[in-house]
Structures are given as C-alpha cells and as structure tokens.
PDB file of C-alpha atoms in Angstrom:
ATOM      1  CA  GLY A   1      96.922 114.758  73.861  1.00  0.00           C
ATOM      2  CA  GLN A   2     100.452 115.479  75.382  1.00  0.00           C
ATOM      3  CA  ASN A   3     102.177 117.496  73.594  1.00  0.00           C
ATOM      4  CA  ILE A   4     105.404 119.448  74.311  1.00  0.00           C
ATOM      5  CA  ASP A   5     106.904 121.577  71.853  1.00  0.00           C
ATOM      6  CA  GLN A   6     110.945 123.245  72.030  1.00  0.00           C
ATOM      7  CA  PRO A   7     113.059 124.836  68.567  1.00  0.00           C
ATOM      8  CA  THR A   8     114.598 122.214  66.446  1.00  0.00           C
ATOM      9  CA  GLU A   9     117.546 123.865  66.755  1.00  0.00           C
ATOM     10  CA  MET A  10     119.391 126.866  67.649  1.00  0.00           C
ATOM     11  CA  THR A  11     122.695 129.171  67.081  1.00  0.00           C
ATOM     12  CA  ALA A  12     125.393 130.431  70.299  1.00  0.00           C
ATOM     13  CA  THR A  13     128.823 131.868  69.590  1.00  0.00           C
ATOM     14  CA  GLU A  14     131.473 130.743  72.901  1.00  0.00           C
ATOM     15  CA  GLY A  15     131.161 132.688  75.290  1.00  0.00           C
ATOM     16  CA  ALA A  16     127.570 133.957  75.094  1.00  0.00           C
ATOM     17  CA  ILE A  17     123.641 132.833  76.567  1.00  0.00           C
ATOM     18  CA  VAL A  18     121.589 131.175  75.351  1.00  0.00           C
ATOM     19  CA  GLN A  19     117.542 130.714  76.544  1.00  0.00           C
ATOM     20  CA  ILE A  20     116.328 127.210  74.938  1.00  0.00           C
ATOM     21  CA  ASN A  21     112.511 127.542  75.285  1.00  0.00           C
ATOM     22  CA  CYS A  22     110.052 124.521  76.082  1.00  0.00           C
ATOM     23  CA  THR A  23     106.007 124.443  75.966  1.00  0.00           C
ATOM     24  CA  TYR A  24     104.223 121.764  77.526  1.00  0.00           C
ATOM     25  CA  GLN A  25      99.939 120.391  77.130  1.00  0.00           C
ATOM     26  CA  THR A  26     100.121 117.000  79.062  1.00  0.00           C
ATOM     27  CA  SER A  27      98.041 115.459  81.491  1.00  0.00           C
ATOM     28  CA  GLY A  28      98.866 116.696  84.794  1.00  0.00           C
ATOM     29  CA  PHE A  29     102.253 118.119  86.726  1.00  0.00           C
ATOM     30  CA  ASN A  30     104.835 116.782  88.408  1.00  0.00           C
ATOM     31  CA  GLY A  31     108.060 118.443  87.659  1.00  0.00           C
ATOM     32  CA  LEU A  32     109.585 119.370  84.351  1.00  0.00           C
ATOM     33  CA  PHE A  33     113.299 118.200  84.052  1.00  0.00           C
ATOM     34  CA  TRP A  34     115.884 119.502  81.868  1.00  0.00           C
ATOM     35  CA  TYR A  35     118.235 116.600  79.539  1.00  0.00           C
ATOM     36  CA  GLN A  36     121.748 116.870  78.376  1.00  0.00           C
ATOM     37  CA  GLN A  37     122.345 114.608  75.176  1.00  0.00           C
ATOM     38  CA  HIS A  38     125.610 114.418  73.164  1.00  0.00           C
ATOM     39  CA  ALA A  39     124.959 112.192  69.660  1.00  0.00           C
ATOM     40  CA  GLY A  40     125.242 108.925  70.534  1.00  0.00           C
ATOM     41  CA  GLU A  41     125.208 109.761  73.532  1.00  0.00           C
ATOM     42  CA  ALA A  42     122.940 108.861  77.224  1.00  0.00           C
ATOM     43  CA  PRO A  43     120.910 111.906  77.446  1.00  0.00           C
ATOM     44  CA  THR A  44     122.502 113.117  81.363  1.00  0.00           C
ATOM     45  CA  PHE A  45     120.419 115.335  83.527  1.00  0.00           C
ATOM     46  CA  LEU A  46     120.492 118.938  83.908  1.00  0.00           C
ATOM     47  CA  SER A  47     118.067 120.464  86.396  1.00  0.00           C
ATOM     48  CA  TYR A  48     114.610 119.669  87.622  1.00  0.00           C
ATOM     49  CA  ASN A  49     111.944 122.233  88.411  1.00  0.00           C
ATOM     50  CA  VAL A  50     108.273 121.772  90.526  1.00  0.00           C
ATOM     51  CA  LEU A  51     107.164 124.335  92.361  1.00  0.00           C
ATOM     52  CA  ASP A  52     107.114 128.322  89.881  1.00  0.00           C
ATOM     53  CA  GLY A  53     110.230 130.336  89.688  1.00  0.00           C
ATOM     54  CA  LEU A  54     114.553 129.994  88.747  1.00  0.00           C
ATOM     55  CA  GLU A  55     116.152 127.482  89.611  1.00  0.00           C
ATOM     56  CA  GLU A  56     120.467 127.873  89.074  1.00  0.00           C
ATOM     57  CA  LYS A  57     123.101 125.416  88.772  1.00  0.00           C
ATOM     58  CA  GLY A  58     126.620 127.152  87.792  1.00  0.00           C
ATOM     59  CA  ARG A  59     126.517 128.440  83.767  1.00  0.00           C
ATOM     60  CA  PHE A  60     122.756 126.555  84.179  1.00  0.00           C
ATOM     61  CA  SER A  61     119.556 128.069  84.879  1.00  0.00           C
ATOM     62  CA  SER A  62     116.346 127.009  84.774  1.00  0.00           C
ATOM     63  CA  PHE A  63     112.972 128.310  84.902  1.00  0.00           C
ATOM     64  CA  LEU A  64     108.978 127.021  85.054  1.00  0.00           C
ATOM     65  CA  SER A  65     105.503 129.150  84.981  1.00  0.00           C
ATOM     66  CA  ARG A  66     102.744 126.123  84.689  1.00  0.00           C
ATOM     67  CA  SER A  67     100.066 128.636  84.612  1.00  0.00           C
ATOM     68  CA  LYS A  68     102.148 129.435  81.279  1.00  0.00           C
ATOM     69  CA  GLY A  69     102.787 125.591  80.807  1.00  0.00           C
ATOM     70  CA  TYR A  70     106.207 127.277  79.921  1.00  0.00           C
ATOM     71  CA  SER A  71     110.286 126.438  80.813  1.00  0.00           C
ATOM     72  CA  TYR A  72     113.418 127.778  79.643  1.00  0.00           C
ATOM     73  CA  LEU A  73     116.484 125.987  79.849  1.00  0.00           C
ATOM     74  CA  LEU A  74     119.169 129.213  79.749  1.00  0.00           C
ATOM     75  CA  LEU A  75     123.388 128.818  79.598  1.00  0.00           C
ATOM     76  CA  LYS A  76     125.659 131.795  80.490  1.00  0.00           C
ATOM     77  CA  GLU A  77     129.571 131.778  79.496  1.00  0.00           C
ATOM     78  CA  LEU A  78     128.651 128.820  76.222  1.00  0.00           C
ATOM     79  CA  GLN A  79     131.574 126.499  75.439  1.00  0.00           C
ATOM     80  CA  MET A  80     132.027 124.394  72.650  1.00  0.00           C
ATOM     81  CA  LYS A  81     131.596 120.872  74.612  1.00  0.00           C
ATOM     82  CA  ASP A  82     128.039 122.782  75.273  1.00  0.00           C
ATOM     83  CA  SER A  83     127.044 121.790  71.805  1.00  0.00           C
ATOM     84  CA  ALA A  84     124.943 119.106  72.533  1.00  0.00           C
ATOM     85  CA  SER A  85     120.607 118.289  72.085  1.00  0.00           C
ATOM     86  CA  TYR A  86     119.336 119.486  75.122  1.00  0.00           C
ATOM     87  CA  LEU A  87     115.647 117.407  76.052  1.00  0.00           C
ATOM     88  CA  CYS A  88     112.796 118.781  78.029  1.00  0.00           C
ATOM     89  CA  ALA A  89     110.279 116.651  79.773  1.00  0.00           C
ATOM     90  CA  VAL A  90     107.308 117.220  81.457  1.00  0.00           C
ATOM     91  CA  ARG A  91     106.155 114.344  84.163  1.00  0.00           C
ATOM     92  CA  ASP A  92     102.455 113.474  84.066  1.00  0.00           C
ATOM     93  CA  SER A  93      99.437 113.184  86.180  1.00  0.00           C
ATOM     94  CA  ASN A  94     100.657 109.757  86.199  1.00  0.00           C
ATOM     95  CA  TYR A  95     104.649 110.037  86.939  1.00  0.00           C
ATOM     96  CA  GLN A  96     105.912 109.399  83.709  1.00  0.00           C
ATOM     97  CA  LEU A  97     107.189 111.784  81.611  1.00  0.00           C
ATOM     98  CA  ILE A  98     106.271 112.812  78.554  1.00  0.00           C
ATOM     99  CA  TRP A  99     110.104 114.311  76.409  1.00  0.00           C
ATOM    100  CA  GLY A 100     110.520 116.921  74.067  1.00  0.00           C
ATOM    101  CA  ALA A 101     111.623 115.584  70.967  1.00  0.00           C
ATOM    102  CA  GLY A 102     114.718 117.960  72.228  1.00  0.00           C
ATOM    103  CA  THR A 103     116.567 121.185  70.573  1.00  0.00           C
ATOM    104  CA  LYS A 104     120.174 120.557  68.961  1.00  0.00           C
ATOM    105  CA  LEU A 105     122.554 123.639  70.335  1.00  0.00           C
ATOM    106  CA  ILE A 106     124.652 124.595  67.944  1.00  0.00           C
ATOM    107  CA  ILE A 107     127.972 126.204  69.104  1.00  0.00           C
ATOM    108  CA  LYS A 108     130.521 128.796  66.945  1.00  0.00           C
ATOM    109  CA  PRO A 109     133.660 130.119  67.942  1.00  0.00           C
TER     110      PRO A 109
ATOM    111  CA  ALA B   1     129.857 106.394  91.924  1.00  0.00           C
ATOM    112  CA  ALA B   2     128.435 103.933  90.775  1.00  0.00           C
ATOM    113  CA  GLY B   3     125.732 104.614  87.366  1.00  0.00           C
ATOM    114  CA  VAL B   4     123.959 102.552  85.240  1.00  0.00           C
ATOM    115  CA  ILE B   5     125.094  99.681  83.531  1.00  0.00           C
ATOM    116  CA  GLN B   6     123.840  98.469  80.224  1.00  0.00           C
ATOM    117  CA  SER B   7     124.717  95.371  77.966  1.00  0.00           C
ATOM    118  CA  PRO B   8     125.508  94.793  74.915  1.00  0.00           C
ATOM    119  CA  ARG B   9     127.244  97.841  74.439  1.00  0.00           C
ATOM    120  CA  HIS B  10     126.316  97.330  70.669  1.00  0.00           C
ATOM    121  CA  LEU B  11     124.338  94.221  68.957  1.00  0.00           C
ATOM    122  CA  ILE B  12     123.921  93.330  65.389  1.00  0.00           C
ATOM    123  CA  LYS B  13     121.027  90.770  64.430  1.00  0.00           C
ATOM    124  CA  GLU B  14     119.204  89.761  61.074  1.00  0.00           C
ATOM    125  CA  LYS B  15     115.883  90.118  60.647  1.00  0.00           C
ATOM    126  CA  ARG B  16     113.700  87.482  62.742  1.00  0.00           C
ATOM    127  CA  GLU B  17     116.080  86.778  64.822  1.00  0.00           C
ATOM    128  CA  THR B  18     115.939  86.946  68.624  1.00  0.00           C
ATOM    129  CA  ALA B  19     117.574  89.527  71.418  1.00  0.00           C
ATOM    130  CA  THR B  20     117.995  90.327  74.780  1.00  0.00           C
ATOM    131  CA  LEU B  21     119.445  93.580  76.370  1.00  0.00           C
ATOM    132  CA  LYS B  22     120.715  93.669  79.659  1.00  0.00           C
ATOM    133  CA  CYS B  23     120.575  96.599  82.450  1.00  0.00           C
ATOM    134  CA  TYR B  24     121.726  96.957  86.035  1.00  0.00           C
ATOM    135  CA  PRO B  25     120.016  99.548  87.678  1.00  0.00           C
ATOM    136  CA  ILE B  26     122.457 101.915  90.428  1.00  0.00           C
ATOM    137  CA  PRO B  27     122.458 100.430  94.030  1.00  0.00           C
ATOM    138  CA  ARG B  28     119.222 100.878  95.985  1.00  0.00           C
ATOM    139  CA  HIS B  29     117.625 102.387  92.909  1.00  0.00           C
ATOM    140  CA  ASP B  30     113.424 100.722  92.944  1.00  0.00           C
ATOM    141  CA  THR B  31     112.436 101.720  89.210  1.00  0.00           C
ATOM    142  CA  VAL B  32     114.547 100.539  86.147  1.00  0.00           C
ATOM    143  CA  TYR B  33     112.669 102.053  82.317  1.00  0.00           C
ATOM    144  CA  TRP B  34     113.131 100.934  79.246  1.00  0.00           C
ATOM    145  CA  TYR B  35     113.633 103.440  76.203  1.00  0.00           C
ATOM    146  CA  GLN B  36     114.177 103.462  72.236  1.00  0.00           C
ATOM    147  CA  GLN B  37     115.468 106.192  70.372  1.00  0.00           C
ATOM    148  CA  GLY B  38     115.494 106.550  66.612  1.00  0.00           C
ATOM    149  CA  PRO B  39     118.530 108.526  64.857  1.00  0.00           C
ATOM    150  CA  GLY B  40     117.329 112.343  65.709  1.00  0.00           C
ATOM    151  CA  GLN B  41     114.318 111.479  67.869  1.00  0.00           C
ATOM    152  CA  ASP B  42     113.497 111.775  71.364  1.00  0.00           C
ATOM    153  CA  PRO B  43     113.131 108.537  73.647  1.00  0.00           C
ATOM    154  CA  GLN B  44     110.381 106.245  73.750  1.00  0.00           C
ATOM    155  CA  PHE B  45     109.427 105.118  76.688  1.00  0.00           C
ATOM    156  CA  LEU B  46     108.941 101.392  76.350  1.00  0.00           C
ATOM    157  CA  ILE B  47     108.404  99.971  80.095  1.00  0.00           C
ATOM    158  CA  SER B  48     108.732 100.440  83.394  1.00  0.00           C
ATOM    159  CA  PHE B  49     109.630  98.942  86.719  1.00  0.00           C
ATOM    160  CA  TYR B  50     109.009  99.568  90.084  1.00  0.00           C
ATOM    161  CA  GLU B  51     110.419  96.886  93.011  1.00  0.00           C
ATOM    162  CA  LYS B  52     109.905  94.358  90.453  1.00  0.00           C
ATOM    163  CA  MET B  53     106.868  95.196  89.071  1.00  0.00           C
ATOM    164  CA  GLN B  54     105.840  96.187  86.233  1.00  0.00           C
ATOM    165  CA  SER B  55     104.548  99.913  86.371  1.00  0.00           C
ATOM    166  CA  ASP B  56     103.981 101.547  83.071  1.00  0.00           C
ATOM    167  CA  LYS B  57     103.817 100.047  80.143  1.00  0.00           C
ATOM    168  CA  GLY B  58     105.212 102.160  76.699  1.00  0.00           C
ATOM    169  CA  SER B  59     104.850 102.106  73.038  1.00  0.00           C
ATOM    170  CA  ILE B  60     105.987  98.233  72.998  1.00  0.00           C
ATOM    171  CA  PRO B  61     105.505  96.597  70.662  1.00  0.00           C
ATOM    172  CA  ASP B  62     103.833  92.964  71.522  1.00  0.00           C
ATOM    173  CA  ARG B  63     106.812  91.290  70.480  1.00  0.00           C
ATOM    174  CA  PHE B  64     108.907  92.781  72.903  1.00  0.00           C
ATOM    175  CA  SER B  65     108.966  91.851  76.433  1.00  0.00           C
ATOM    176  CA  ALA B  66     110.673  92.733  79.690  1.00  0.00           C
ATOM    177  CA  GLN B  67     110.759  91.975  83.371  1.00  0.00           C
ATOM    178  CA  GLN B  68     112.860  92.632  86.295  1.00  0.00           C
ATOM    179  CA  PHE B  69     115.176  89.927  89.132  1.00  0.00           C
ATOM    180  CA  SER B  70     114.631  89.426  92.990  1.00  0.00           C
ATOM    181  CA  ASP B  71     118.613  91.704  92.113  1.00  0.00           C
ATOM    182  CA  TYR B  72     116.834  94.798  90.217  1.00  0.00           C
ATOM    183  CA  HIS B  73     118.416  94.358  87.339  1.00  0.00           C
ATOM    184  CA  SER B  74     116.151  94.644  83.311  1.00  0.00           C
ATOM    185  CA  GLU B  75     116.026  92.518  80.674  1.00  0.00           C
ATOM    186  CA  LEU B  76     113.958  93.689  77.559  1.00  0.00           C
ATOM    187  CA  ASN B  77     113.574  90.283  75.363  1.00  0.00           C
ATOM    188  CA  MET B  78     112.840  91.462  71.933  1.00  0.00           C
ATOM    189  CA  SER B  79     111.886  88.631  69.092  1.00  0.00           C
ATOM    190  CA  SER B  80     111.384  88.718  65.207  1.00  0.00           C
ATOM    191  CA  LEU B  81     113.422  91.800  65.454  1.00  0.00           C
ATOM    192  CA  GLU B  82     113.036  93.618  62.257  1.00  0.00           C
ATOM    193  CA  LEU B  83     114.978  96.479  60.309  1.00  0.00           C
ATOM    194  CA  GLY B  84     113.055  99.372  61.885  1.00  0.00           C
ATOM    195  CA  ASP B  85     114.145  98.505  65.608  1.00  0.00           C
ATOM    196  CA  SER B  86     117.614  99.471  64.396  1.00  0.00           C
ATOM    197  CA  ALA B  87     117.462 101.432  67.405  1.00  0.00           C
ATOM    198  CA  LEU B  88     119.508 102.980  70.938  1.00  0.00           C
ATOM    199  CA  TYR B  89     117.698 101.938  73.772  1.00  0.00           C
ATOM    200  CA  PHE B  90     118.817 102.653  76.409  1.00  0.00           C
ATOM    201  CA  CYS B  91     117.787 101.629  80.768  1.00  0.00           C
ATOM    202  CA  ALA B  92     117.701 104.674  83.043  1.00  0.00           C
ATOM    203  CA  SER B  93     116.975 104.270  86.902  1.00  0.00           C
ATOM    204  CA  SER B  94     115.752 106.498  89.136  1.00  0.00           C
ATOM    205  CA  THR B  95     114.660 105.769  93.470  1.00  0.00           C
ATOM    206  CA  GLN B  96     110.970 106.338  94.802  1.00  0.00           C
ATOM    207  CA  GLY B  97     109.189 105.585  91.944  1.00  0.00           C
ATOM    208  CA  GLY B  98     110.593 107.610  89.701  1.00  0.00           C
ATOM    209  CA  ALA B  99     109.863 110.754  91.906  1.00  0.00           C
ATOM    210  CA  ASN B 100     113.402 111.636  91.919  1.00  0.00           C
ATOM    211  CA  GLU B 101     115.441 112.009  88.257  1.00  0.00           C
ATOM    212  CA  GLN B 102     116.382 109.612  86.290  1.00  0.00           C
ATOM    213  CA  PHE B 103     120.186 108.217  85.057  1.00  0.00           C
ATOM    214  CA  PHE B 104     120.655 106.847  82.303  1.00  0.00           C
ATOM    215  CA  GLY B 105     122.459 103.802  80.902  1.00  0.00           C
ATOM    216  CA  PRO B 106     125.009 104.426  78.339  1.00  0.00           C
ATOM    217  CA  GLY B 107     122.688 102.957  76.308  1.00  0.00           C
ATOM    218  CA  THR B 108     122.070  99.356  73.454  1.00  0.00           C
ATOM    219  CA  ARG B 109     123.186  99.640  70.217  1.00  0.00           C
ATOM    220  CA  LEU B 110     121.466  97.662  68.207  1.00  0.00           C
ATOM    221  CA  THR B 111     121.303  96.992  64.669  1.00  0.00           C
ATOM    222  CA  VAL B 112     119.005  94.879  62.376  1.00  0.00           C
ATOM    223  CA  LEU B 113     120.173  93.718  58.917  1.00  0.00           C
TER     224      LEU B 113
END
C-alpha cells in the first residue's frame, strides 16, 4: 500500500530552526510537495522536490532523497505565524497526490 | 492574482438532503481536484477532472457525483447526506494535467445536522 509518515506534532521556539521529516512508500514517484495549512484554511503550496537535494526558498528549505524515500522541510528564524500544520504529499505514478496526515507545529515565544 | 473560488463558503444541511458545491479554478488551469478534509485529518482525494473529463477517482462515495463544465468550473453534488459528510471540502486547480502544484480554494464547510 501507499504510506506517508510524518510526526504528528512538534514544538519549537520563536527564532529557532525546526526540521519536519517525511518518509514515504508509494507506487511510483513524480515529485514531493510540502504544503502549509492553518486551521480551517486551505493548504498553501510551500515547495516541490523531484530531484535529490535541497531546494531553498527564503526561510524555508526542502530536501529530498529518493533512494531513502525521505524528505524534510526546514524552517529557519521561526515566527509565531509559522504555527500551522505542514503536509507532505507525494505524487505517485498516476499523478495522484498521496497526502501525509500533517505535522502540527507549535511555536512558543 | 486570481485564486480558486468556491461557493458557498459555509453550508448547513439536514440528513438525507442534497448539496451542491461549486468551484471556479484559476483562469487557464485545466485540472480540478476535489478533496474532503475532516477535523484533524489530511485531505482525502475525491475526484479530479482534466479538460472537462474525469481524470481520476479517489474515495468518493457513490452518493456523490461531480462534473466539470465547458467554462471549466466544477460542481460536486452530494445526495442523501449523512452526519459523517460534515467536513471541509476543498477544490484545487493546476495546469498541465496536474504536472504542476495544486492551488487550493478557501474551502466549503459543510455541516450536516
């Protein structure tokens, strides 16, 4: 079956760095997405990885290792507004997005 | 920039009633997706359309149907509503048949009483 694992909840301090991990087992791979979702709101696109390596976009970076079925989202200089759920999603061989359950990130002052 | 539009934003229905949710994708986006998200859960893919044809089907109940019209807007029709259908329903759109990232609408919060 298809499976995406990420921690349920993480806590970090304002101004710090946090890494959210995602491991996946899917039927085929056509890219991995990270989305941010505030409670009751729509997911918003953060990053996309299809090749191994690190993609940097401002305070956010995403890493992919296809051989390990592993990705992480790195958030630097954390701000209170970064408190949200972070969803890892993998596009399988049918170009369907398989979603992880999301990691709820709590930022403390 | 234009975003995905969904209507209504909130909907309250009784059990066994019907509901129709509408989605207007970003202009020139050719693919529309429907998702159901329960509280504290990840989005569950229901169905997608590419160029007005159904392209993929997920965990959509038989009581639900959807279509995409000539102007690319899509409607999700839900019949014989059950309490468990209460959820946030998101529509997302993308280009190139889903090769690019999906942009989500604000969602419709459906409450079934």
